[in-house]
Amino acid sequence: MKRFIKPFNKLQVRQWHSLLMLRSEVFVVEQQCVYQDPDWKDVKAVHLWYEKDAVCIAGLRILPPDLHTSVWKIGRVVVKHNLRNQGLGKKLMDDALQYIGNPSEIHISAQAYLQKFYEKLSFVVQGSTYLEDGIPHIHMIRMVKIGRAHV
């Protein structure tokens, strides 16, 4: 398995295609959710993914702070169906958190059933469950203080 981390403008066409294939396989087909997956946030993001035999098996995107906020965001976290529950999601998130370092906070919009997974990574729920594309989600924040997460 190989790990890659690149901003959008450094992605090779094959790499971008493989990332989109996995996201479509999971978010559109498996979850039966018809929505526009690629968006303009992708072009601003740093993409982190793993490949096996030149095929994307897990990935996410990291959105750095913009001019209006100092908040980092992690999104489009995806693991191939037959590779779940093997620690790949945690490895992916650990690598993303290491890449980001220790900003004051990191936000995610998580599918509600993954709440405990993200809580183990020091994310805490903010607000109530809401529907995003027909799927229950929760907003979660990871606060960082003096180089260590706190809850």
PDB file of C-alpha atoms in Angstrom:
ATOM      1  CA  MET A   1       0.000   0.000   0.000  1.00  0.00           C
ATOM      2  CA  LYS A   2       1.286   3.437  -0.934  1.00  0.00           C
ATOM      3  CA  ARG A   3       0.349   6.740   0.702  1.00  0.00           C
ATOM      4  CA  PHE A   4       0.000   9.973  -1.254  1.00  0.00           C
ATOM      5  CA  ILE A   5      -0.663  13.541  -0.170  1.00  0.00           C
ATOM      6  CA  LYS A   6      -0.949  16.294  -2.769  1.00  0.00           C
ATOM      7  CA  PRO A   7      -2.716  19.575  -3.403  1.00  0.00           C
ATOM      8  CA  PHE A   8      -5.250  19.403  -6.223  1.00  0.00           C
ATOM      9  CA  ASN A   9      -2.995  21.108  -8.779  1.00  0.00           C
ATOM     10  CA  LYS A  10      -0.334  18.403  -8.297  1.00  0.00           C
ATOM     11  CA  LEU A  11      -2.661  15.429  -8.834  1.00  0.00           C
ATOM     12  CA  GLN A  12      -2.129  13.312 -11.910  1.00  0.00           C
ATOM     13  CA  VAL A  13      -5.265  12.640 -13.945  1.00  0.00           C
ATOM     14  CA  ARG A  14      -5.153   8.917 -13.092  1.00  0.00           C
ATOM     15  CA  GLN A  15      -4.851   9.691  -9.382  1.00  0.00           C
ATOM     16  CA  TRP A  16      -7.783  12.121  -9.432  1.00  0.00           C
ATOM     17  CA  HIS A  17      -9.851   9.629 -11.406  1.00  0.00           C
ATOM     18  CA  SER A  18      -9.091   6.852  -8.911  1.00  0.00           C
ATOM     19  CA  LEU A  19     -10.055   9.092  -5.969  1.00  0.00           C
ATOM     20  CA  LEU A  20     -13.333  10.043  -7.637  1.00  0.00           C
ATOM     21  CA  MET A  21     -14.072   6.419  -8.514  1.00  0.00           C
ATOM     22  CA  LEU A  22     -13.821   5.418  -4.839  1.00  0.00           C
ATOM     23  CA  ARG A  23     -15.848   8.399  -3.632  1.00  0.00           C
ATOM     24  CA  SER A  24     -18.540   7.640  -6.201  1.00  0.00           C
ATOM     25  CA  GLU A  25     -18.509   3.927  -5.344  1.00  0.00           C
ATOM     26  CA  VAL A  26     -19.144   4.669  -1.667  1.00  0.00           C
ATOM     27  CA  PHE A  27     -21.005   7.983  -1.446  1.00  0.00           C
ATOM     28  CA  VAL A  28     -23.210   7.675  -4.521  1.00  0.00           C
ATOM     29  CA  VAL A  29     -23.672   3.951  -5.244  1.00  0.00           C
ATOM     30  CA  GLU A  30     -23.280   2.225  -1.857  1.00  0.00           C
ATOM     31  CA  GLN A  31     -25.067   4.931   0.132  1.00  0.00           C
ATOM     32  CA  GLN A  32     -27.580   5.512  -2.663  1.00  0.00           C
ATOM     33  CA  CYS A  33     -27.100   9.259  -2.447  1.00  0.00           C
ATOM     34  CA  VAL A  34     -27.437  11.217  -5.651  1.00  0.00           C
ATOM     35  CA  TYR A  35     -25.451  14.431  -5.274  1.00  0.00           C
ATOM     36  CA  GLN A  36     -22.642  16.361  -6.950  1.00  0.00           C
ATOM     37  CA  ASP A  37     -19.550  14.913  -5.256  1.00  0.00           C
ATOM     38  CA  PRO A  38     -16.712  16.853  -6.908  1.00  0.00           C
ATOM     39  CA  ASP A  39     -17.049  20.496  -5.912  1.00  0.00           C
ATOM     40  CA  TRP A  40     -14.973  23.654  -5.863  1.00  0.00           C
ATOM     41  CA  LYS A  41     -13.628  22.749  -2.418  1.00  0.00           C
ATOM     42  CA  ASP A  42     -11.648  19.946  -4.096  1.00  0.00           C
ATOM     43  CA  VAL A  43      -9.497  22.451  -5.988  1.00  0.00           C
ATOM     44  CA  LYS A  44      -8.593  24.212  -2.711  1.00  0.00           C
ATOM     45  CA  ALA A  45      -7.938  20.965  -0.837  1.00  0.00           C
ATOM     46  CA  VAL A  46      -4.955  18.809  -0.103  1.00  0.00           C
ATOM     47  CA  HIS A  47      -5.866  15.209  -0.922  1.00  0.00           C
ATOM     48  CA  LEU A  48      -4.559  12.304   1.139  1.00  0.00           C
ATOM     49  CA  TRP A  49      -5.101   8.753  -0.049  1.00  0.00           C
ATOM     50  CA  TYR A  50      -3.820   5.199  -0.107  1.00  0.00           C
ATOM     51  CA  GLU A  51      -3.447   3.037  -3.185  1.00  0.00           C
ATOM     52  CA  LYS A  52      -3.036  -0.670  -3.632  1.00  0.00           C
ATOM     53  CA  ASP A  53      -2.146  -1.913  -7.118  1.00  0.00           C
ATOM     54  CA  ALA A  54      -2.610   1.669  -8.425  1.00  0.00           C
ATOM     55  CA  VAL A  55      -6.232   1.786  -7.191  1.00  0.00           C
ATOM     56  CA  CYS A  56      -7.435   4.175  -4.483  1.00  0.00           C
ATOM     57  CA  ILE A  57      -8.617   2.213  -1.438  1.00  0.00           C
ATOM     58  CA  ALA A  58      -9.055   5.059   1.077  1.00  0.00           C
ATOM     59  CA  GLY A  59      -8.880   8.819   1.012  1.00  0.00           C
ATOM     60  CA  LEU A  60      -9.916  12.194   2.374  1.00  0.00           C
ATOM     61  CA  ARG A  61      -9.485  15.855   1.689  1.00  0.00           C
ATOM     62  CA  ILE A  62      -8.023  18.519   3.941  1.00  0.00           C
ATOM     63  CA  LEU A  63      -9.240  22.083   3.600  1.00  0.00           C
ATOM     64  CA  PRO A  64      -6.778  24.629   4.965  1.00  0.00           C
ATOM     65  CA  PRO A  65      -8.053  27.846   6.550  1.00  0.00           C
ATOM     66  CA  ASP A  66      -9.233  30.517   4.133  1.00  0.00           C
ATOM     67  CA  LEU A  67      -9.203  34.298   4.429  1.00  0.00           C
ATOM     68  CA  HIS A  68     -12.265  34.318   6.672  1.00  0.00           C
ATOM     69  CA  THR A  69     -11.341  31.697   9.263  1.00  0.00           C
ATOM     70  CA  SER A  70      -8.418  29.959  10.953  1.00  0.00           C
ATOM     71  CA  VAL A  71     -10.279  26.646  10.964  1.00  0.00           C
ATOM     72  CA  TRP A  72      -9.020  23.516   9.195  1.00  0.00           C
ATOM     73  CA  LYS A  73     -11.564  21.029   7.852  1.00  0.00           C
ATOM     74  CA  ILE A  74     -11.361  17.354   6.988  1.00  0.00           C
ATOM     75  CA  GLY A  75     -13.944  15.881   4.653  1.00  0.00           C
ATOM     76  CA  ARG A  76     -14.865  13.205   2.118  1.00  0.00           C
ATOM     77  CA  VAL A  77     -13.341  10.535   4.368  1.00  0.00           C
ATOM     78  CA  VAL A  78     -13.798   7.245   2.542  1.00  0.00           C
ATOM     79  CA  VAL A  79     -12.592   3.645   2.835  1.00  0.00           C
ATOM     80  CA  LYS A  80     -13.335   0.914   0.324  1.00  0.00           C
ATOM     81  CA  HIS A  81     -16.173  -1.280   1.594  1.00  0.00           C
ATOM     82  CA  ASN A  82     -14.226  -4.565   1.817  1.00  0.00           C
ATOM     83  CA  LEU A  83     -11.361  -2.911   3.740  1.00  0.00           C
ATOM     84  CA  ARG A  84     -13.339  -1.334   6.581  1.00  0.00           C
ATOM     85  CA  ASN A  85     -12.850  -2.278  10.238  1.00  0.00           C
ATOM     86  CA  GLN A  86      -9.169  -3.024   9.663  1.00  0.00           C
ATOM     87  CA  GLY A  87      -7.739   0.240  11.029  1.00  0.00           C
ATOM     88  CA  LEU A  88      -7.378   1.960   7.658  1.00  0.00           C
ATOM     89  CA  GLY A  89      -9.789   4.784   8.555  1.00  0.00           C
ATOM     90  CA  LYS A  90      -7.887   5.510  11.756  1.00  0.00           C
ATOM     91  CA  LYS A  91      -4.559   5.441   9.914  1.00  0.00           C
ATOM     92  CA  LEU A  92      -5.964   7.837   7.326  1.00  0.00           C
ATOM     93  CA  MET A  93      -7.215  10.260   9.994  1.00  0.00           C
ATOM     94  CA  ASP A  94      -3.951   9.991  11.994  1.00  0.00           C
ATOM     95  CA  ASP A  95      -2.003  10.925   8.858  1.00  0.00           C
ATOM     96  CA  ALA A  96      -4.345  13.862   8.193  1.00  0.00           C
ATOM     97  CA  LEU A  97      -4.012  15.119  11.773  1.00  0.00           C
ATOM     98  CA  GLN A  98      -0.244  14.796  11.579  1.00  0.00           C
ATOM     99  CA  TYR A  99      -0.206  16.757   8.315  1.00  0.00           C
ATOM    100  CA  ILE A 100      -2.344  19.535   9.816  1.00  0.00           C
ATOM    101  CA  GLY A 101      -0.317  19.776  13.016  1.00  0.00           C
ATOM    102  CA  ASN A 102      -1.761  21.686  15.969  1.00  0.00           C
ATOM    103  CA  PRO A 103      -4.121  24.447  14.862  1.00  0.00           C
ATOM    104  CA  SER A 104      -6.621  25.771  17.394  1.00  0.00           C
ATOM    105  CA  GLU A 105      -9.420  23.640  15.937  1.00  0.00           C
ATOM    106  CA  ILE A 106     -10.339  21.184  13.197  1.00  0.00           C
ATOM    107  CA  HIS A 107     -13.918  20.713  11.964  1.00  0.00           C
ATOM    108  CA  ILE A 108     -15.599  17.717  10.355  1.00  0.00           C
ATOM    109  CA  SER A 109     -19.108  16.960   9.183  1.00  0.00           C
ATOM    110  CA  ALA A 110     -19.389  13.294  10.123  1.00  0.00           C
ATOM    111  CA  GLN A 111     -22.008  10.730   9.329  1.00  0.00           C
ATOM    112  CA  ALA A 112     -23.766  10.232  12.654  1.00  0.00           C
ATOM    113  CA  TYR A 113     -23.047   6.492  12.878  1.00  0.00           C
ATOM    114  CA  LEU A 114     -19.313   7.310  12.993  1.00  0.00           C
ATOM    115  CA  GLN A 115     -19.549   9.519  16.083  1.00  0.00           C
ATOM    116  CA  LYS A 116     -17.683   7.096  18.383  1.00  0.00           C
ATOM    117  CA  PHE A 117     -14.920   6.605  15.785  1.00  0.00           C
ATOM    118  CA  TYR A 118     -14.246  10.354  15.673  1.00  0.00           C
ATOM    119  CA  GLU A 119     -14.604  10.757  19.441  1.00  0.00           C
ATOM    120  CA  LYS A 120     -11.670   8.330  19.821  1.00  0.00           C
ATOM    121  CA  LEU A 121      -9.686  10.882  17.778  1.00  0.00           C
ATOM    122  CA  SER A 122     -10.644  13.666  20.255  1.00  0.00           C
ATOM    123  CA  PHE A 123     -13.454  15.186  18.177  1.00  0.00           C
ATOM    124  CA  VAL A 124     -16.543  16.335  20.103  1.00  0.00           C
ATOM    125  CA  VAL A 125     -20.089  16.839  18.841  1.00  0.00           C
ATOM    126  CA  GLN A 126     -21.263  20.411  18.380  1.00  0.00           C
ATOM    127  CA  GLY A 127     -25.014  20.841  17.957  1.00  0.00           C
ATOM    128  CA  SER A 128     -27.717  18.446  16.863  1.00  0.00           C
ATOM    129  CA  THR A 129     -27.907  15.773  14.203  1.00  0.00           C
ATOM    130  CA  TYR A 130     -28.881  17.142  10.780  1.00  0.00           C
ATOM    131  CA  LEU A 131     -29.563  15.696   7.357  1.00  0.00           C
ATOM    132  CA  GLU A 132     -27.013  16.191   4.597  1.00  0.00           C
ATOM    133  CA  ASP A 133     -28.086  14.668   1.286  1.00  0.00           C
ATOM    134  CA  GLY A 134     -30.614  12.561   3.208  1.00  0.00           C
ATOM    135  CA  ILE A 135     -28.007  11.052   5.573  1.00  0.00           C
ATOM    136  CA  PRO A 136     -27.845  11.924   9.317  1.00  0.00           C
ATOM    137  CA  HIS A 137     -24.685  13.935  10.077  1.00  0.00           C
ATOM    138  CA  ILE A 138     -23.151  15.647  13.080  1.00  0.00           C
ATOM    139  CA  HIS A 139     -20.792  18.594  13.234  1.00  0.00           C
ATOM    140  CA  MET A 140     -17.686  17.746  15.254  1.00  0.00           C
ATOM    141  CA  ILE A 141     -14.716  19.820  16.379  1.00  0.00           C
ATOM    142  CA  ARG A 142     -11.294  18.819  17.605  1.00  0.00           C
ATOM    143  CA  MET A 143      -9.862  21.506  19.854  1.00  0.00           C
ATOM    144  CA  VAL A 144      -6.112  21.649  20.324  1.00  0.00           C
ATOM    145  CA  LYS A 145      -4.389  23.339  23.226  1.00  0.00           C
ATOM    146  CA  ILE A 146      -0.636  23.521  23.764  1.00  0.00           C
ATOM    147  CA  GLY A 147       0.063  20.713  21.325  1.00  0.00           C
ATOM    148  CA  ARG A 148      -2.436  18.300  22.880  1.00  0.00           C
ATOM    149  CA  ALA A 149      -6.050  17.594  22.143  1.00  0.00           C
ATOM    150  CA  HIS A 150      -8.511  18.248  24.922  1.00  0.00           C
ATOM    151  CA  VAL A 151     -12.149  17.383  25.331  1.00  0.00           C
TER     152      VAL A 151
END
